[in-house]
Amino acid sequence: MPKAPTKRRPNIISKDRQTHAKPARKVKAEARSKPTSADAAKSTTRKSAERPTAAKPARTPVRKKQRGPGRAPEPAAGQNDPMRIAKAIARAGLCSRREAERWIAEGRVRLNGKLLNSPAVTVTSLDKIVVDGNPLPDAEPVRLWRYHKPKGLVTTHRDPEGRPTVFDSLPPELPRVVSIGRLDFNTEGLLLLTNDGALARHLELPSTGWLRRYRARAHGRVTQADLDKLKDGVEIEGVRYGPVEATLDSTQGANVWLTLGLREGKNREVRKILSSLSLDVNRLIRVSYGPFQLLDLAPGTTEPVKRRVLADQLGAKLTEELGLAAPDPDRVGRGHKPEGKAAKPKGQSE
């Protein structure tokens, strides 16, 4: 009986097989001829490319998270983010958010053809909003103006007594704006105006830390020591007023000139505080509001604040929320002055 042939065994110590064990049929075929050094190199390269990479799945989510923020600043980003309908109406420059809520309660607003009776509705740019039968205009870019309020105007859109208002006296080319805080009928000086209700509310809050500075002429006598006591605040008729920085500048006949700085905006606050010191204010001028100054802005005139200046003062978070990274509508091109205005008086800054 002939002897059975002996099966050839694969070379288990072959250099290109020490790390990867392949099925027997492939090993058997490769064992029939001694591989050359070039073949060995090709085989090693090919098999290395076929090796599973266990670490890659773990790294993939990390790379995606890193790329995510890079896509956020795209021009269309955030356009369809939901917001309350009153905010959307205010952003269009028609009114303040509070007024928009009142309009809804009065039945003046429709959403996608349906009459609304509650402001507790969120919308996106895909929704159709109609106010008083007119489609809502596109939202205007957030803007801020400095205005020199003259004496003898009330800071309201409508006055029950029929007195002239700030908003009746504004230049006709201005869009609908709201004031950031108010100035009394007989108070003059810097009043900030904006077309965005959210910005107005933010800048009115004492938490912004912005100092409102006034120059006051008052009848009577006072010492610096008396004024220094205001640094701890004062309570008048049950109302607590915050710290006040007060300086006695000069004496002029029966009057004194003072400079005061405070961070609140209570009704007639400066007049009441000085009255508690037996001083009768006969002229009051607001000369600055936070970083923005009156300087030599003429009474009754307005001047836009550059968007980049406003963005610098608001900080990155609020700037992004308000969309202030968009091009400045008050700049026609690099190096140009704001539209419709001559060069600023020497030394003026915003």
Tab-separated table of C-alpha atoms in Angstrom:
chain	number	residue	atom	x	y	z
A	1	MET	CA	0.000	0.000	0.000
A	2	PRO	CA	1.560	3.303	-1.001
A	3	LYS	CA	2.429	5.729	1.834
A	4	ALA	CA	0.048	8.669	2.233
A	5	PRO	CA	1.579	11.995	1.193
A	6	THR	CA	2.628	14.315	4.036
A	7	LYS	CA	0.791	17.684	4.160
A	8	ARG	CA	3.000	20.783	4.137
A	9	ARG	CA	2.561	22.992	7.184
A	10	PRO	CA	2.623	26.765	7.008
A	11	ASN	CA	5.658	28.668	8.160
A	12	ILE	CA	4.322	30.006	11.482
A	13	ILE	CA	7.462	32.016	12.153
A	14	SER	CA	7.376	33.963	8.920
A	15	LYS	CA	8.108	37.617	9.680
A	16	ASP	CA	5.042	38.877	7.891
A	17	ARG	CA	2.757	36.502	9.821
A	18	GLN	CA	3.911	37.117	13.361
A	19	THR	CA	1.265	39.718	14.038
A	20	HIS	CA	-1.703	38.646	11.855
A	21	ALA	CA	-2.918	35.031	11.512
A	22	LYS	CA	-4.767	34.523	8.184
A	23	PRO	CA	-7.075	31.687	7.147
A	24	ALA	CA	-5.233	28.428	6.381
A	25	ARG	CA	-5.923	28.411	2.649
A	26	LYS	CA	-4.090	31.696	2.155
A	27	VAL	CA	-1.189	30.616	4.295
A	28	LYS	CA	-0.916	27.353	2.385
A	29	ALA	CA	-0.823	29.144	-0.946
A	30	GLU	CA	1.835	31.564	0.191
A	31	ALA	CA	3.977	28.744	1.592
A	32	ARG	CA	4.473	27.149	-1.830
A	33	SER	CA	7.143	29.630	-2.787
A	34	LYS	CA	9.658	31.498	-0.726
A	35	PRO	CA	8.724	35.137	-0.708
A	36	THR	CA	11.282	37.674	-1.833
A	37	SER	CA	12.141	40.724	0.269
A	38	ALA	CA	10.050	42.931	-2.061
A	39	ASP	CA	7.062	40.595	-1.708
A	40	ALA	CA	7.463	40.650	2.028
A	41	ALA	CA	7.458	44.431	2.077
A	42	LYS	CA	4.321	44.604	-0.105
A	43	SER	CA	2.584	42.037	2.044
A	44	THR	CA	3.426	43.913	5.225
A	45	THR	CA	2.162	47.205	3.782
A	46	ARG	CA	-1.035	45.624	2.517
A	47	LYS	CA	-1.813	43.853	5.753
A	48	SER	CA	-1.019	46.917	7.853
A	49	ALA	CA	-3.611	48.855	5.865
A	50	GLU	CA	-6.146	46.109	6.608
A	51	ARG	CA	-5.549	46.182	10.348
A	52	PRO	CA	-8.525	47.304	12.429
A	53	THR	CA	-8.038	50.658	14.192
A	54	ALA	CA	-9.852	50.376	17.504
A	55	ALA	CA	-8.975	53.917	18.653
A	56	LYS	CA	-10.624	55.773	15.736
A	57	PRO	CA	-14.260	55.387	16.840
A	58	ALA	CA	-13.395	56.993	20.195
A	59	ARG	CA	-11.704	59.995	18.544
A	60	THR	CA	-14.402	60.716	15.983
A	61	PRO	CA	-16.907	62.428	18.349
A	62	VAL	CA	-14.156	64.693	19.678
A	63	ARG	CA	-13.381	66.030	16.209
A	64	LYS	CA	-17.061	66.718	15.562
A	65	LYS	CA	-17.419	68.738	18.753
A	66	GLN	CA	-14.415	70.830	17.825
A	67	ARG	CA	-15.847	71.666	14.413
A	68	GLY	CA	-19.298	72.529	15.763
A	69	PRO	CA	-18.587	76.073	17.046
A	70	GLY	CA	-16.825	76.880	13.798
A	71	ARG	CA	-20.125	76.590	11.942
A	72	ALA	CA	-22.114	78.841	14.285
A	73	PRO	CA	-21.076	82.217	12.796
A	74	GLU	CA	-22.552	81.348	9.381
A	75	PRO	CA	-24.747	84.239	8.144
A	76	ALA	CA	-27.941	82.204	8.320
A	77	ALA	CA	-27.242	80.810	11.778
A	78	GLY	CA	-29.959	81.546	14.337
A	79	GLN	CA	-32.468	83.003	11.883
A	80	ASN	CA	-35.031	80.335	12.697
A	81	ASP	CA	-34.407	80.237	16.448
A	82	PRO	CA	-37.766	80.491	18.267
A	83	MET	CA	-38.614	83.658	20.182
A	84	ARG	CA	-41.680	85.135	21.844
A	85	ILE	CA	-43.942	86.888	19.378
A	86	ALA	CA	-43.795	90.168	21.331
A	87	LYS	CA	-40.023	90.143	20.981
A	88	ALA	CA	-40.298	89.519	17.237
A	89	ILE	CA	-42.634	92.499	16.853
A	90	ALA	CA	-40.330	94.703	18.917
A	91	ARG	CA	-37.317	93.609	16.851
A	92	ALA	CA	-39.137	94.802	13.742
A	93	GLY	CA	-39.069	98.307	15.216
A	94	LEU	CA	-42.821	98.754	15.558
A	95	CYS	CA	-42.990	99.130	19.330
A	96	SER	CA	-41.565	97.940	22.622
A	97	ARG	CA	-42.142	94.382	23.799
A	98	ARG	CA	-44.603	95.568	26.436
A	99	GLU	CA	-46.580	97.512	23.843
A	100	ALA	CA	-46.602	94.452	21.561
A	101	GLU	CA	-48.150	92.401	24.361
A	102	ARG	CA	-50.838	95.066	24.741
A	103	TRP	CA	-51.495	95.028	20.996
A	104	ILE	CA	-52.006	91.278	21.139
A	105	ALA	CA	-54.462	91.651	24.020
A	106	GLU	CA	-56.329	94.260	21.939
A	107	GLY	CA	-56.695	91.814	19.039
A	108	ARG	CA	-54.428	93.657	16.621
A	109	VAL	CA	-52.063	90.763	15.835
A	110	ARG	CA	-52.538	87.644	13.709
A	111	LEU	CA	-50.171	84.682	13.455
A	112	ASN	CA	-50.402	82.554	10.297
A	113	GLY	CA	-53.921	83.893	9.735
A	114	LYS	CA	-55.145	83.219	13.284
A	115	LEU	CA	-56.084	86.041	15.638
A	116	LEU	CA	-54.009	85.974	18.817
A	117	ASN	CA	-55.276	86.747	22.291
A	118	SER	CA	-52.173	85.790	24.290
A	119	PRO	CA	-48.482	86.730	23.911
A	120	ALA	CA	-47.390	83.311	25.225
A	121	VAL	CA	-46.517	82.128	21.718
A	122	THR	CA	-43.125	81.414	20.162
A	123	VAL	CA	-42.415	82.074	16.504
A	124	THR	CA	-39.611	81.735	13.972
A	125	SER	CA	-38.819	83.613	10.788
A	126	LEU	CA	-40.958	81.063	8.923
A	127	ASP	CA	-44.148	82.289	10.635
A	128	LYS	CA	-46.311	85.025	9.130
A	129	ILE	CA	-47.143	87.845	11.553
A	130	VAL	CA	-49.651	90.559	10.665
A	131	VAL	CA	-50.183	93.695	12.763
A	132	ASP	CA	-53.187	95.893	12.046
A	133	GLY	CA	-53.584	94.139	8.712
A	134	ASN	CA	-49.999	94.794	7.625
A	135	PRO	CA	-47.286	92.121	7.358
A	136	LEU	CA	-44.504	92.469	9.896
A	137	PRO	CA	-41.493	94.215	8.298
A	138	ASP	CA	-38.054	92.652	8.387
A	139	ALA	CA	-36.185	93.066	11.649
A	140	GLU	CA	-33.893	96.076	11.682
A	141	PRO	CA	-30.283	95.823	12.865
A	142	VAL	CA	-29.825	96.894	16.480
A	143	ARG	CA	-28.767	100.537	16.685
A	144	LEU	CA	-28.084	103.164	19.323
A	145	TRP	CA	-28.190	106.987	19.158
A	146	ARG	CA	-27.048	109.769	21.454
A	147	TYR	CA	-29.655	112.516	21.765
A	148	HIS	CA	-29.326	115.894	23.474
A	149	LYS	CA	-32.719	116.327	25.106
A	150	PRO	CA	-33.681	119.971	25.539
A	151	LYS	CA	-35.563	121.221	28.558
A	152	GLY	CA	-39.361	121.235	28.162
A	153	LEU	CA	-39.960	117.787	26.599
A	154	VAL	CA	-41.459	114.681	28.199
A	155	THR	CA	-39.833	111.305	27.564
A	156	THR	CA	-42.922	109.457	26.423
A	157	HIS	CA	-44.645	108.675	23.126
A	158	ARG	CA	-47.971	110.130	24.257
A	159	ASP	CA	-48.592	112.688	26.979
A	160	PRO	CA	-52.086	112.883	28.529
A	161	GLU	CA	-51.520	116.581	29.224
A	162	GLY	CA	-50.671	117.311	25.608
A	163	ARG	CA	-47.117	118.474	26.338
A	164	PRO	CA	-44.473	118.156	23.586
A	165	THR	CA	-42.598	114.855	23.647
A	166	VAL	CA	-39.074	113.771	22.853
A	167	PHE	CA	-40.308	111.492	20.107
A	168	ASP	CA	-42.280	114.227	18.374
A	169	SER	CA	-39.123	116.298	18.101
A	170	LEU	CA	-36.808	113.623	16.665
A	171	PRO	CA	-35.507	113.849	13.075
A	172	PRO	CA	-37.957	112.240	10.630
A	173	GLU	CA	-35.299	109.950	9.156
A	174	LEU	CA	-34.954	108.060	12.446
A	175	PRO	CA	-36.840	104.745	12.698
A	176	ARG	CA	-39.159	104.090	15.590
A	177	VAL	CA	-37.032	104.197	18.745
A	178	VAL	CA	-37.441	103.828	22.495
A	179	SER	CA	-35.493	105.657	25.171
A	180	ILE	CA	-33.084	103.999	27.565
A	181	GLY	CA	-34.446	105.363	30.797
A	182	ARG	CA	-36.091	108.776	31.011
A	183	LEU	CA	-35.303	112.392	31.746
A	184	ASP	CA	-37.776	114.650	33.537
A	185	PHE	CA	-39.627	117.433	31.746
A	186	ASN	CA	-37.214	120.074	33.075
A	187	THR	CA	-34.067	117.918	32.828
A	188	GLU	CA	-31.788	118.264	29.818
A	189	GLY	CA	-28.784	116.445	28.484
A	190	LEU	CA	-27.867	112.984	27.225
A	191	LEU	CA	-30.648	110.540	26.424
A	192	LEU	CA	-29.804	107.257	24.699
A	193	LEU	CA	-32.220	105.989	22.052
A	194	THR	CA	-32.416	102.533	20.483
A	195	ASN	CA	-34.613	100.631	18.065
A	196	ASP	CA	-34.340	97.453	20.185
A	197	GLY	CA	-36.439	96.984	23.298
A	198	ALA	CA	-34.219	94.205	24.671
A	199	LEU	CA	-31.168	96.471	24.552
A	200	ALA	CA	-33.103	99.272	26.252
A	201	ARG	CA	-34.151	97.047	29.144
A	202	HIS	CA	-30.627	95.694	29.577
A	203	LEU	CA	-28.994	99.121	29.721
A	204	GLU	CA	-31.624	100.475	32.130
A	205	LEU	CA	-30.777	97.894	34.793
A	206	PRO	CA	-28.522	99.008	37.662
A	207	SER	CA	-26.828	95.601	37.358
A	208	THR	CA	-25.016	96.828	34.249
A	209	GLY	CA	-22.912	98.917	36.621
A	210	TRP	CA	-23.050	101.940	34.316
A	211	LEU	CA	-22.728	105.281	36.099
A	212	ARG	CA	-25.137	108.073	35.143
A	213	ARG	CA	-23.442	111.416	35.720
A	214	TYR	CA	-25.225	114.765	36.171
A	215	ARG	CA	-24.337	118.430	36.566
A	216	ALA	CA	-26.726	120.227	38.889
A	217	ARG	CA	-27.230	123.874	39.779
A	218	ALA	CA	-29.107	124.263	43.023
A	219	HIS	CA	-30.177	127.116	45.252
A	220	GLY	CA	-28.772	126.855	48.767
A	221	ARG	CA	-25.588	125.978	50.591
A	222	VAL	CA	-23.925	122.622	51.182
A	223	THR	CA	-20.502	121.369	52.242
A	224	GLN	CA	-18.444	118.576	50.760
A	225	ALA	CA	-18.749	116.771	54.080
A	226	ASP	CA	-22.539	116.730	53.680
A	227	LEU	CA	-22.205	115.377	50.139
A	228	ASP	CA	-19.789	112.648	51.233
A	229	LYS	CA	-22.504	111.141	53.424
A	230	LEU	CA	-24.404	110.221	50.251
A	231	LYS	CA	-21.796	107.568	49.435
A	232	ASP	CA	-23.658	105.146	51.712
A	233	GLY	CA	-27.035	105.885	50.155
A	234	VAL	CA	-29.969	107.659	51.733
A	235	GLU	CA	-33.580	106.898	52.639
A	236	ILE	CA	-36.206	109.521	51.788
A	237	GLU	CA	-39.902	109.120	52.625
A	238	GLY	CA	-39.530	105.374	52.961
A	239	VAL	CA	-37.658	104.942	49.662
A	240	ARG	CA	-34.066	103.748	49.749
A	241	TYR	CA	-31.693	105.328	47.233
A	242	GLY	CA	-28.333	103.771	46.420
A	243	PRO	CA	-24.857	105.266	46.795
A	244	VAL	CA	-24.252	108.642	45.171
A	245	GLU	CA	-20.923	110.180	44.227
A	246	ALA	CA	-21.280	113.943	44.775
A	247	THR	CA	-18.749	116.741	44.378
A	248	LEU	CA	-19.106	120.436	45.180
A	249	ASP	CA	-17.693	122.185	42.105
A	250	SER	CA	-18.322	125.891	42.749
A	251	THR	CA	-20.487	128.555	44.333
A	252	GLN	CA	-22.238	131.061	42.099
A	253	GLY	CA	-24.177	133.713	43.974
A	254	ALA	CA	-26.967	131.986	45.858
A	255	ASN	CA	-26.425	128.776	43.895
A	256	VAL	CA	-23.970	125.884	43.996
A	257	TRP	CA	-22.810	123.726	41.078
A	258	LEU	CA	-22.492	120.001	41.798
A	259	THR	CA	-21.469	116.881	39.913
A	260	LEU	CA	-23.302	113.692	40.869
A	261	GLY	CA	-22.918	110.094	39.780
A	262	LEU	CA	-25.406	107.292	40.467
A	263	ARG	CA	-26.250	103.871	39.073
A	264	GLU	CA	-30.021	103.880	39.515
A	265	GLY	CA	-32.769	105.627	37.600
A	266	LYS	CA	-35.590	106.178	40.083
A	267	ASN	CA	-38.120	108.911	39.328
A	268	ARG	CA	-36.729	112.389	40.120
A	269	GLU	CA	-33.963	110.772	42.131
A	270	VAL	CA	-31.383	113.577	41.921
A	271	ARG	CA	-33.882	116.285	42.811
A	272	LYS	CA	-35.223	114.347	45.805
A	273	ILE	CA	-31.749	113.542	47.149
A	274	LEU	CA	-30.602	117.162	46.923
A	275	SER	CA	-33.878	118.351	48.401
A	276	SER	CA	-33.098	116.245	51.466
A	277	LEU	CA	-30.011	118.487	51.868
A	278	SER	CA	-32.174	121.644	51.596
A	279	LEU	CA	-31.039	122.274	48.031
A	280	ASP	CA	-33.549	123.373	45.378
A	281	VAL	CA	-32.429	122.208	41.920
A	282	ASN	CA	-33.047	124.828	39.230
A	283	ARG	CA	-31.023	123.229	36.432
A	284	LEU	CA	-30.127	119.581	35.844
A	285	ILE	CA	-28.054	118.228	32.958
A	286	ARG	CA	-27.129	114.594	32.357
A	287	VAL	CA	-23.623	114.624	30.923
A	288	SER	CA	-22.961	110.887	30.564
A	289	TYR	CA	-24.569	107.460	30.656
A	290	GLY	CA	-22.008	104.716	31.180
A	291	PRO	CA	-19.267	105.131	28.566
A	292	PHE	CA	-21.373	107.453	26.379
A	293	GLN	CA	-20.982	111.212	26.878
A	294	LEU	CA	-22.938	114.312	25.915
A	295	LEU	CA	-19.873	116.464	25.168
A	296	ASP	CA	-20.791	119.225	22.700
A	297	LEU	CA	-23.691	117.511	20.966
A	298	ALA	CA	-26.092	120.354	20.094
A	299	PRO	CA	-29.495	120.450	21.851
A	300	GLY	CA	-32.217	118.653	19.912
A	301	THR	CA	-29.781	116.704	17.714
A	302	THR	CA	-28.967	112.998	17.505
A	303	GLU	CA	-25.854	111.105	16.524
A	304	PRO	CA	-25.557	107.339	15.923
A	305	VAL	CA	-23.164	105.301	18.010
A	306	LYS	CA	-20.974	103.062	15.900
A	307	ARG	CA	-21.909	99.425	16.228
A	308	ARG	CA	-18.363	98.362	16.939
A	309	VAL	CA	-18.228	100.861	19.823
A	310	LEU	CA	-21.519	99.552	21.206
A	311	ALA	CA	-20.349	95.946	20.814
A	312	ASP	CA	-17.151	96.702	22.734
A	313	GLN	CA	-19.180	98.053	25.657
A	314	LEU	CA	-21.789	95.287	25.756
A	315	GLY	CA	-19.431	92.296	25.751
A	316	ALA	CA	-19.305	89.208	23.550
A	317	LYS	CA	-22.395	87.379	24.859
A	318	LEU	CA	-24.905	90.197	24.501
A	319	THR	CA	-23.297	91.316	21.238
A	320	GLU	CA	-23.939	87.867	19.758
A	321	GLU	CA	-27.518	87.738	21.067
A	322	LEU	CA	-28.320	91.110	19.496
A	323	GLY	CA	-26.556	90.348	16.211
A	324	LEU	CA	-24.154	93.270	16.504
A	325	ALA	CA	-21.483	91.369	14.587
A	326	ALA	CA	-23.283	92.322	11.357
A	327	PRO	CA	-21.953	95.203	9.213
A	328	ASP	CA	-22.473	98.662	10.654
A	329	PRO	CA	-25.285	100.468	8.764
A	330	ASP	CA	-23.789	103.820	9.810
A	331	ARG	CA	-20.555	103.155	7.919
A	332	VAL	CA	-20.593	103.554	4.159
A	333	GLY	CA	-17.035	102.328	3.826
A	334	ARG	CA	-13.726	102.160	5.608
A	335	GLY	CA	-12.772	105.483	7.146
A	336	HIS	CA	-16.163	107.172	6.498
A	337	LYS	CA	-18.053	109.179	9.084
A	338	PRO	CA	-21.631	108.200	10.081
A	339	GLU	CA	-24.256	108.915	7.440
A	340	GLY	CA	-25.664	112.413	7.274
A	341	LYS	CA	-23.214	113.836	9.784
A	342	ALA	CA	-20.237	116.100	9.423
A	343	ALA	CA	-16.974	115.266	11.129
A	344	LYS	CA	-17.273	115.181	14.900
A	345	PRO	CA	-16.147	118.194	16.911
A	346	LYS	CA	-12.540	117.972	17.947
A	347	GLY	CA	-11.990	115.743	20.954
A	348	GLN	CA	-15.408	114.110	20.810
A	349	SER	CA	-15.635	110.387	21.444
A	350	GLU	CA	-18.355	107.861	21.977
